[in-house]
PDB file of C-alpha atoms in Angstrom:
ATOM      1  CA  UNK A  18    -238.454  -3.256  33.738  1.00 48.00           C
ATOM      2  CA  UNK A  19    -237.948  -0.885  36.662  1.00 65.00           C
ATOM      3  CA  UNK A  20    -236.203   2.344  35.728  1.00 76.00           C
ATOM      4  CA  UNK A  21    -232.711   2.911  37.072  1.00 94.00           C
ATOM      5  CA  UNK A  22    -233.306   6.670  36.876  1.00 98.00           C
ATOM      6  CA  UNK A  23    -234.635   8.696  39.780  1.00 98.00           C
ATOM      7  CA  UNK A  24    -237.518  10.980  38.786  1.00 98.00           C
ATOM      8  CA  UNK A  25    -239.161  14.056  40.285  1.00 98.00           C
ATOM      9  CA  UNK A  26    -242.635  14.767  38.915  1.00 98.00           C
ATOM     10  CA  UNK A  27    -244.681  17.983  39.157  1.00 98.00           C
ATOM     11  CA  UNK A  28    -247.702  19.419  37.415  1.00 98.00           C
ATOM     12  CA  UNK A  29    -251.081  18.138  36.164  1.00 98.00           C
ATOM     13  CA  UNK A  30    -251.242  14.448  35.357  1.00 97.00           C
ATOM     14  CA  UNK A  31    -253.042  15.099  32.070  1.00 97.00           C
ATOM     15  CA  UNK A  32    -250.758  17.882  30.829  1.00 97.00           C
ATOM     16  CA  UNK A  33    -248.144  17.480  28.064  1.00 98.00           C
ATOM     17  CA  UNK A  34    -244.944  15.978  29.448  1.00 98.00           C
ATOM     18  CA  UNK A  35    -241.860  18.184  29.657  1.00 98.00           C
ATOM     19  CA  UNK A  36    -238.722  16.171  30.445  1.00 98.00           C
ATOM     20  CA  UNK A  37    -235.799  18.064  31.978  1.00 99.00           C
ATOM     21  CA  UNK A  38    -232.201  16.821  31.893  1.00 98.00           C
ATOM     22  CA  UNK A  39    -229.614  18.413  34.167  1.00 98.00           C
ATOM     23  CA  UNK A  40    -225.920  19.141  33.832  1.00 98.00           C
ATOM     24  CA  UNK A  41    -222.917  16.989  34.624  1.00 98.00           C
ATOM     25  CA  UNK A  42    -222.458  16.972  38.390  1.00 98.00           C
ATOM     26  CA  UNK A  43    -225.971  18.089  39.321  1.00 98.00           C
ATOM     27  CA  UNK A  44    -229.279  16.374  39.923  1.00 98.00           C
ATOM     28  CA  UNK A  45    -232.949  17.032  39.228  1.00 98.00           C
ATOM     29  CA  UNK A  46    -232.911  19.812  41.827  1.00 98.00           C
ATOM     30  CA  UNK A  47    -230.902  21.926  39.366  1.00 98.00           C
ATOM     31  CA  UNK A  48    -234.209  22.826  37.690  1.00 98.00           C
ATOM     32  CA  UNK A  49    -236.006  24.016  40.846  1.00 98.00           C
ATOM     33  CA  UNK A  50    -236.017  27.690  39.737  1.00 98.00           C
ATOM     34  CA  UNK A  51    -238.162  26.778  36.712  1.00 98.00           C
ATOM     35  CA  UNK A  52    -240.498  24.160  38.158  1.00 98.00           C
ATOM     36  CA  UNK A  53    -243.254  26.363  39.672  1.00 98.00           C
ATOM     37  CA  UNK A  54    -243.916  28.202  36.416  1.00 97.00           C
ATOM     38  CA  UNK A  55    -243.438  25.262  34.060  1.00 98.00           C
ATOM     39  CA  UNK A  56    -245.604  22.948  36.148  1.00 98.00           C
ATOM     40  CA  UNK A  57    -248.587  25.245  35.631  1.00 97.00           C
ATOM     41  CA  UNK A  58    -248.645  24.209  31.982  1.00 97.00           C
ATOM     42  CA  UNK A  59    -246.797  20.895  31.782  1.00 98.00           C
ATOM     43  CA  UNK A  60    -246.333  17.571  33.514  1.00 98.00           C
ATOM     44  CA  UNK A  61    -242.713  18.285  34.440  1.00 98.00           C
ATOM     45  CA  UNK A  62    -240.503  15.218  34.862  1.00 98.00           C
ATOM     46  CA  UNK A  63    -236.961  15.861  36.060  1.00 98.00           C
ATOM     47  CA  UNK A  64    -234.511  12.974  36.090  1.00 98.00           C
ATOM     48  CA  UNK A  65    -231.073  12.217  37.495  1.00 98.00           C
ATOM     49  CA  UNK A  66    -228.618  10.851  34.936  1.00 98.00           C
ATOM     50  CA  UNK A  67    -227.120   7.440  35.549  1.00 97.00           C
ATOM     51  CA  UNK A  68    -224.432   7.802  38.178  1.00 98.00           C
ATOM     52  CA  UNK A  69    -225.934  11.040  39.508  1.00 98.00           C
ATOM     53  CA  UNK A  70    -228.198  12.016  42.376  1.00 98.00           C
ATOM     54  CA  UNK A  71    -230.446   9.152  43.426  1.00 98.00           C
ATOM     55  CA  UNK A  72    -230.195   7.185  40.180  1.00 98.00           C
ATOM     56  CA  UNK A  73    -228.388   3.875  39.909  1.00 98.00           C
ATOM     57  CA  UNK A  74    -224.603   3.842  39.484  1.00 98.00           C
ATOM     58  CA  UNK A  75    -223.919   0.888  37.192  1.00 97.00           C
ATOM     59  CA  UNK A  76    -220.359  -0.034  36.323  1.00 95.00           C
ATOM     60  CA  UNK A  77    -218.944   1.807  33.320  1.00 92.00           C
ATOM     61  CA  UNK A  78    -218.170   2.503  30.627  1.00 94.00           C
ATOM     62  CA  UNK A  79    -220.942   4.984  29.901  1.00 98.00           C
ATOM     63  CA  UNK A  80    -221.706   6.377  26.450  1.00 98.00           C
ATOM     64  CA  UNK A  81    -224.284   8.834  25.115  1.00 98.00           C
ATOM     65  CA  UNK A  82    -225.986   5.829  23.563  1.00 98.00           C
ATOM     66  CA  UNK A  83    -226.291   4.208  27.006  1.00 97.00           C
ATOM     67  CA  UNK A  84    -227.570   7.393  28.654  1.00 98.00           C
ATOM     68  CA  UNK A  85    -230.083   7.968  25.868  1.00 98.00           C
ATOM     69  CA  UNK A  86    -231.367   4.408  25.775  1.00 97.00           C
ATOM     70  CA  UNK A  87    -231.770   4.420  29.552  1.00 97.00           C
ATOM     71  CA  UNK A  88    -234.005   7.454  29.163  1.00 97.00           C
ATOM     72  CA  UNK A  89    -236.042   5.755  26.434  1.00 98.00           C
ATOM     73  CA  UNK A  90    -236.565   2.731  28.675  1.00 97.00           C
ATOM     74  CA  UNK A  91    -237.779   5.043  31.419  1.00 97.00           C
ATOM     75  CA  UNK A  92    -240.307   6.666  29.068  1.00 97.00           C
ATOM     76  CA  UNK A  93    -241.490   3.194  28.078  1.00 97.00           C
ATOM     77  CA  UNK A  94    -241.878   2.260  31.754  1.00 96.00           C
ATOM     78  CA  UNK A  95    -243.978   5.394  32.257  1.00 96.00           C
ATOM     79  CA  UNK A  96    -246.010   4.672  29.110  1.00 97.00           C
ATOM     80  CA  UNK A  97    -245.154   8.140  27.800  1.00 98.00           C
ATOM     81  CA  UNK A  98    -245.198   8.086  23.974  1.00 98.00           C
ATOM     82  CA  UNK A  99    -243.582  11.503  23.424  1.00 98.00           C
ATOM     83  CA  UNK A 100    -242.210  14.431  25.372  1.00 98.00           C
ATOM     84  CA  UNK A 101    -241.011  17.955  25.053  1.00 98.00           C
ATOM     85  CA  UNK A 102    -237.391  17.905  26.179  1.00 98.00           C
ATOM     86  CA  UNK A 103    -235.092  20.541  27.674  1.00 99.00           C
ATOM     87  CA  UNK A 104    -231.552  19.697  28.726  1.00 99.00           C
ATOM     88  CA  UNK A 105    -228.616  21.708  29.988  1.00 99.00           C
ATOM     89  CA  UNK A 106    -224.992  20.664  29.493  1.00 98.00           C
ATOM     90  CA  UNK A 107    -224.940  16.846  29.738  1.00 98.00           C
ATOM     91  CA  UNK A 108    -228.732  16.964  29.662  1.00 98.00           C
ATOM     92  CA  UNK A 109    -228.544  18.760  26.326  1.00 99.00           C
ATOM     93  CA  UNK A 110    -226.136  16.156  24.940  1.00 99.00           C
ATOM     94  CA  UNK A 111    -228.566  13.391  25.866  1.00 98.00           C
ATOM     95  CA  UNK A 112    -231.379  15.458  24.347  1.00 98.00           C
ATOM     96  CA  UNK A 113    -229.547  15.724  21.011  1.00 99.00           C
ATOM     97  CA  UNK A 114    -228.987  11.978  21.003  1.00 98.00           C
ATOM     98  CA  UNK A 115    -232.646  11.347  21.842  1.00 98.00           C
ATOM     99  CA  UNK A 116    -234.048  13.688  19.180  1.00 98.00           C
ATOM    100  CA  UNK A 117    -231.734  12.247  16.507  1.00 98.00           C
ATOM    101  CA  UNK A 118    -232.138   8.549  17.333  1.00 98.00           C
ATOM    102  CA  UNK A 119    -235.765   8.461  18.510  1.00 98.00           C
ATOM    103  CA  UNK A 120    -237.340  11.392  16.652  1.00 98.00           C
ATOM    104  CA  UNK A 121    -240.888  10.173  17.250  1.00 98.00           C
ATOM    105  CA  UNK A 122    -240.392  10.568  21.011  1.00 98.00           C
ATOM    106  CA  UNK A 123    -239.425  14.278  21.026  1.00 98.00           C
ATOM    107  CA  UNK A 124    -242.056  16.846  19.996  1.00 98.00           C
ATOM    108  CA  UNK A 125    -240.079  20.037  20.745  1.00 98.00           C
ATOM    109  CA  UNK A 126    -236.481  20.410  21.933  1.00 98.00           C
ATOM    110  CA  UNK A 127    -234.515  22.985  23.947  1.00 99.00           C
ATOM    111  CA  UNK A 128    -230.744  22.714  24.330  1.00 99.00           C
ATOM    112  CA  UNK A 129    -229.102  24.899  26.960  1.00 99.00           C
ATOM    113  CA  UNK A 130    -225.409  25.622  27.549  1.00 99.00           C
ATOM    114  CA  UNK A 131    -224.291  22.482  25.767  1.00 99.00           C
ATOM    115  CA  UNK A 132    -222.121  21.170  22.955  1.00 98.00           C
ATOM    116  CA  UNK A 133    -222.255  18.466  20.304  1.00 98.00           C
ATOM    117  CA  UNK A 134    -218.515  17.806  20.671  1.00 98.00           C
ATOM    118  CA  UNK A 135    -216.612  19.009  23.720  1.00 98.00           C
ATOM    119  CA  UNK A 136    -212.970  18.067  23.388  1.00 91.00           C
ATOM    120  CA  UNK A 137    -210.219  17.468  23.748  1.00 96.00           C
ATOM    121  CA  UNK A 138    -210.958  13.944  25.043  1.00 98.00           C
ATOM    122  CA  UNK A 139    -207.840  13.968  27.201  1.00 98.00           C
ATOM    123  CA  UNK A 140    -209.199  16.683  29.480  1.00 98.00           C
ATOM    124  CA  UNK A 141    -212.242  14.562  30.302  1.00 98.00           C
ATOM    125  CA  UNK A 142    -210.189  11.427  30.821  1.00 98.00           C
ATOM    126  CA  UNK A 143    -207.915  13.359  33.171  1.00 98.00           C
ATOM    127  CA  UNK A 144    -210.904  14.721  35.081  1.00 98.00           C
ATOM    128  CA  UNK A 145    -212.368  11.218  35.380  1.00 98.00           C
ATOM    129  CA  UNK A 146    -209.078   9.892  36.778  1.00 98.00           C
ATOM    130  CA  UNK A 147    -208.829  12.793  39.232  1.00 98.00           C
ATOM    131  CA  UNK A 148    -212.338  12.153  40.552  1.00 98.00           C
ATOM    132  CA  UNK A 149    -211.751   8.430  40.905  1.00 98.00           C
ATOM    133  CA  UNK A 150    -208.602   9.143  42.907  1.00 98.00           C
ATOM    134  CA  UNK A 151    -209.761  12.058  45.047  1.00 98.00           C
ATOM    135  CA  UNK A 152    -213.537  12.287  44.828  1.00 98.00           C
ATOM    136  CA  UNK A 153    -215.561  15.306  43.716  1.00 98.00           C
ATOM    137  CA  UNK A 154    -213.922  17.727  46.211  1.00 98.00           C
ATOM    138  CA  UNK A 155    -210.733  17.396  44.153  1.00 98.00           C
ATOM    139  CA  UNK A 156    -212.325  19.277  41.244  1.00 98.00           C
ATOM    140  CA  UNK A 157    -215.229  21.126  42.871  1.00 98.00           C
ATOM    141  CA  UNK A 158    -213.719  24.602  43.019  1.00 98.00           C
ATOM    142  CA  UNK A 159    -212.502  24.457  39.408  1.00 98.00           C
ATOM    143  CA  UNK A 160    -215.934  23.318  38.201  1.00 98.00           C
ATOM    144  CA  UNK A 161    -218.124  25.670  40.212  1.00 98.00           C
ATOM    145  CA  UNK A 162    -216.166  28.765  39.172  1.00 98.00           C
ATOM    146  CA  UNK A 163    -217.292  28.010  35.611  1.00 98.00           C
ATOM    147  CA  UNK A 164    -220.949  27.587  36.583  1.00 98.00           C
ATOM    148  CA  UNK A 165    -221.557  31.192  37.678  1.00 98.00           C
ATOM    149  CA  UNK A 166    -220.298  34.633  36.737  1.00 98.00           C
ATOM    150  CA  UNK A 167    -218.075  36.370  39.320  1.00 98.00           C
ATOM    151  CA  UNK A 168    -220.772  38.974  39.944  1.00 98.00           C
ATOM    152  CA  UNK A 169    -223.382  36.328  40.773  1.00 98.00           C
ATOM    153  CA  UNK A 170    -220.961  34.386  42.962  1.00 98.00           C
ATOM    154  CA  UNK A 171    -220.175  37.543  44.908  1.00 98.00           C
ATOM    155  CA  UNK A 172    -223.793  38.477  45.537  1.00 98.00           C
ATOM    156  CA  UNK A 173    -225.300  34.982  45.986  1.00 98.00           C
ATOM    157  CA  UNK A 174    -222.701  32.870  47.795  1.00 98.00           C
ATOM    158  CA  UNK A 175    -225.522  30.870  49.389  1.00 98.00           C
ATOM    159  CA  UNK A 176    -226.735  29.678  45.991  1.00 98.00           C
ATOM    160  CA  UNK A 177    -223.207  28.866  44.850  1.00 98.00           C
ATOM    161  CA  UNK A 178    -222.586  26.881  48.047  1.00 98.00           C
ATOM    162  CA  UNK A 179    -225.777  24.905  47.489  1.00 98.00           C
ATOM    163  CA  UNK A 180    -224.799  23.887  43.986  1.00 98.00           C
ATOM    164  CA  UNK A 181    -221.271  23.051  45.109  1.00 98.00           C
ATOM    165  CA  UNK A 182    -222.803  20.719  47.694  1.00 98.00           C
ATOM    166  CA  UNK A 183    -224.905  19.120  44.947  1.00 98.00           C
ATOM    167  CA  UNK A 184    -221.745  18.542  42.909  1.00 98.00           C
ATOM    168  CA  UNK A 185    -219.757  17.003  45.763  1.00 98.00           C
ATOM    169  CA  UNK A 186    -222.679  14.689  46.615  1.00 98.00           C
ATOM    170  CA  UNK A 187    -222.497  13.108  43.136  1.00 98.00           C
ATOM    171  CA  UNK A 188    -221.185   9.524  43.197  1.00 98.00           C
ATOM    172  CA  UNK A 189    -217.555   9.680  42.001  1.00 98.00           C
ATOM    173  CA  UNK A 190    -217.851   6.549  39.869  1.00 98.00           C
ATOM    174  CA  UNK A 191    -220.915   7.879  38.070  1.00 98.00           C
ATOM    175  CA  UNK A 192    -219.429  11.329  37.515  1.00 98.00           C
ATOM    176  CA  UNK A 193    -216.208   9.844  36.148  1.00 98.00           C
ATOM    177  CA  UNK A 194    -218.089   7.504  33.813  1.00 98.00           C
ATOM    178  CA  UNK A 195    -220.124  10.426  32.445  1.00 98.00           C
ATOM    179  CA  UNK A 196    -216.883  12.365  31.874  1.00 98.00           C
ATOM    180  CA  UNK A 197    -215.696   9.464  29.755  1.00 98.00           C
ATOM    181  CA  UNK A 198    -218.971   9.476  27.821  1.00 98.00           C
ATOM    182  CA  UNK A 199    -218.393  13.147  26.993  1.00 98.00           C
ATOM    183  CA  UNK A 200    -214.796  12.393  26.001  1.00 98.00           C
ATOM    184  CA  UNK A 201    -216.011   9.892  23.392  1.00 98.00           C
ATOM    185  CA  UNK A 202    -218.976  11.983  22.207  1.00 98.00           C
ATOM    186  CA  UNK A 203    -219.306  13.552  18.770  1.00 98.00           C
ATOM    187  CA  UNK A 204    -222.932  14.238  17.870  1.00 98.00           C
ATOM    188  CA  UNK A 205    -222.256  16.749  15.099  1.00 98.00           C
ATOM    189  CA  UNK A 206    -223.150  14.413  12.238  1.00 98.00           C
ATOM    190  CA  UNK A 207    -226.392  13.439  14.005  1.00 98.00           C
ATOM    191  CA  UNK A 208    -227.742  16.972  14.255  1.00 98.00           C
ATOM    192  CA  UNK A 209    -229.064  17.128  10.696  1.00 98.00           C
ATOM    193  CA  UNK A 210    -231.445  14.274  11.552  1.00 98.00           C
ATOM    194  CA  UNK A 211    -233.238  16.273  14.243  1.00 98.00           C
ATOM    195  CA  UNK A 212    -236.669  17.330  13.044  1.00 98.00           C
ATOM    196  CA  UNK A 213    -238.118  18.656  16.292  1.00 98.00           C
ATOM    197  CA  UNK A 214    -238.410  22.457  16.480  1.00 98.00           C
ATOM    198  CA  UNK A 215    -235.300  23.370  18.450  1.00 98.00           C
ATOM    199  CA  UNK A 216    -234.342  26.295  20.661  1.00 98.00           C
ATOM    200  CA  UNK A 217    -230.648  26.600  21.570  1.00 99.00           C
ATOM    201  CA  UNK A 218    -229.829  28.744  24.606  1.00 99.00           C
ATOM    202  CA  UNK A 219    -226.322  29.948  25.436  1.00 99.00           C
ATOM    203  CA  UNK A 220    -224.994  31.836  28.431  1.00 98.00           C
ATOM    204  CA  UNK A 221    -223.163  34.920  27.170  1.00 98.00           C
ATOM    205  CA  UNK A 222    -220.433  34.414  29.771  1.00 98.00           C
ATOM    206  CA  UNK A 223    -220.258  30.604  29.759  1.00 98.00           C
ATOM    207  CA  UNK A 224    -216.617  29.399  29.751  1.00 98.00           C
ATOM    208  CA  UNK A 225    -217.569  25.717  29.777  1.00 98.00           C
ATOM    209  CA  UNK A 226    -219.666  25.668  26.585  1.00 98.00           C
ATOM    210  CA  UNK A 227    -219.083  29.056  24.924  1.00 98.00           C
ATOM    211  CA  UNK A 228    -221.581  30.646  22.543  1.00 98.00           C
ATOM    212  CA  UNK A 229    -219.622  29.306  19.558  1.00 98.00           C
ATOM    213  CA  UNK A 230    -220.725  25.784  20.497  1.00 98.00           C
ATOM    214  CA  UNK A 231    -224.360  26.875  20.472  1.00 99.00           C
ATOM    215  CA  UNK A 232    -223.911  28.524  17.088  1.00 98.00           C
ATOM    216  CA  UNK A 233    -222.554  25.293  15.635  1.00 98.00           C
ATOM    217  CA  UNK A 234    -225.570  23.370  16.905  1.00 99.00           C
ATOM    218  CA  UNK A 235    -227.925  25.954  15.408  1.00 98.00           C
ATOM    219  CA  UNK A 236    -226.124  25.751  12.068  1.00 98.00           C
ATOM    220  CA  UNK A 237    -226.525  21.974  11.928  1.00 98.00           C
ATOM    221  CA  UNK A 238    -230.142  21.497  13.141  1.00 98.00           C
ATOM    222  CA  UNK A 239    -232.633  22.532  10.451  1.00 98.00           C
ATOM    223  CA  UNK A 240    -234.644  25.556  11.564  1.00 98.00           C
ATOM    224  CA  UNK A 241    -233.030  25.819  15.003  1.00 98.00           C
ATOM    225  CA  UNK A 242    -233.071  29.198  16.767  1.00 98.00           C
ATOM    226  CA  UNK A 243    -230.491  30.732  19.099  1.00 99.00           C
ATOM    227  CA  UNK A 244    -231.066  32.802  22.245  1.00 98.00           C
ATOM    228  CA  UNK A 245    -228.089  34.217  24.124  1.00 99.00           C
ATOM    229  CA  UNK A 246    -228.762  35.028  27.773  1.00 98.00           C
ATOM    230  CA  UNK A 247    -226.713  37.913  29.124  1.00 98.00           C
ATOM    231  CA  UNK A 248    -225.049  37.914  32.557  1.00 98.00           C
ATOM    232  CA  UNK A 249    -225.061  34.125  32.711  1.00 98.00           C
ATOM    233  CA  UNK A 250    -222.351  31.485  32.802  1.00 98.00           C
ATOM    234  CA  UNK A 251    -222.861  27.705  32.525  1.00 98.00           C
ATOM    235  CA  UNK A 252    -225.860  27.248  34.828  1.00 98.00           C
ATOM    236  CA  UNK A 253    -227.834  29.937  33.056  1.00 98.00           C
ATOM    237  CA  UNK A 254    -231.139  28.626  34.400  1.00 98.00           C
ATOM    238  CA  UNK A 255    -229.928  29.350  37.942  1.00 98.00           C
ATOM    239  CA  UNK A 256    -228.294  32.699  37.271  1.00 98.00           C
ATOM    240  CA  UNK A 257    -231.124  34.044  35.073  1.00 98.00           C
ATOM    241  CA  UNK A 258    -234.110  31.933  36.141  1.00 98.00           C
ATOM    242  CA  UNK A 259    -236.923  34.172  34.908  1.00 98.00           C
ATOM    243  CA  UNK A 260    -235.338  34.770  31.498  1.00 98.00           C
ATOM    244  CA  UNK A 261    -234.677  31.076  30.922  1.00 98.00           C
ATOM    245  CA  UNK A 262    -238.132  30.097  32.135  1.00 98.00           C
ATOM    246  CA  UNK A 263    -239.751  32.573  29.754  1.00 98.00           C
ATOM    247  CA  UNK A 264    -237.706  31.239  26.841  1.00 98.00           C
ATOM    248  CA  UNK A 265    -238.738  27.681  27.633  1.00 98.00           C
ATOM    249  CA  UNK A 266    -242.426  28.470  28.095  1.00 98.00           C
ATOM    250  CA  UNK A 267    -242.574  30.465  24.887  1.00 97.00           C
ATOM    251  CA  UNK A 268    -240.823  27.705  22.938  1.00 98.00           C
ATOM    252  CA  UNK A 269    -242.856  24.802  24.240  1.00 98.00           C
ATOM    253  CA  UNK A 270    -246.142  26.716  24.017  1.00 93.00           C
ATOM    254  CA  UNK A 271    -245.438  27.994  20.530  1.00 75.00           C
ATOM    255  CA  UNK A 272    -247.602  25.561  18.588  1.00 58.00           C
ATOM    256  CA  UNK A 273    -250.505  26.220  20.931  1.00 52.00           C
ATOM    257  CA  UNK A 274    -251.275  22.582  21.754  1.00 50.00           C
ATOM    258  CA  UNK A 275    -248.481  21.846  24.233  1.00 51.00           C
TER     259      UNK A 275
END
C-alpha cells in the first residue's frame, strides 16, 4: 500500500528513527528549527497529517483512530518496526493514541503543547463549519495569535507571517475534518496504558493547551516527566527552538542506545 502521508526525511539512514508530528494547521516544515541538530543523531521523519500539507485529503469524518492507523500503515510501508515519537498539539494527540494502541511501535515518547481532551466539542465543530464556509483566512488571525507570545510576534513578524502562510495553505476540508476529530477525542483513559518513557513539554504562556493540560497527562502516564518552557506559547518549538531541541535530544538519548 502506498502511504497517503507526505514525508520529509533527514539524517543517517542507519540511525534510530525519530518521527515528528506537527500541530493542527501546520505541516512538516513546522519542525525545521529542530531538524539540523536532531538529524545528527537520528533518522528524522516528519510527516503531514491527513488533510494537511502535501498529504492526501480523503473525505471525512476523521478520528484519532484514523489518524493513528494511517501513521501505522506508513511505518509498515517503510518497514520501520519502532520509532521514537515527538508530537506537538495534534501531533501529540496522535502520539498518545499510537503509544497506547501500538505500544510495541513507540520506544520513547515526547508530547508537546497538547491535550488528551480539548473541549468543549462545540467550539471545534463551530471552527470546522467556519473553515468550510470561509476557508482558513476566516480563522487565521484568531489562531496565530495563540501560537506565539506578544513579545515574539512583535520582534519576529517575519516568522509569524511564515507560519500564518503555512496555516492558510492547509486544505480547508482536511483542517475541518481534523477539528472534528479533536472534538470527538478523549484519550484520558488510554494514558495509563502508555509504557514508553514519556516527556511532556508545555509552553508557560500557551493559551491553546495550558500547562494544566500537560499536568493531567503527566499524572496519568506512569513515570512521565514535565518540562515547562518559559516565554513560549503554543508553537514552543518555534519560539524557543534551542530549549526544545535540547529537551528532545536529552530525552531520546537518555537510554544511551537511541
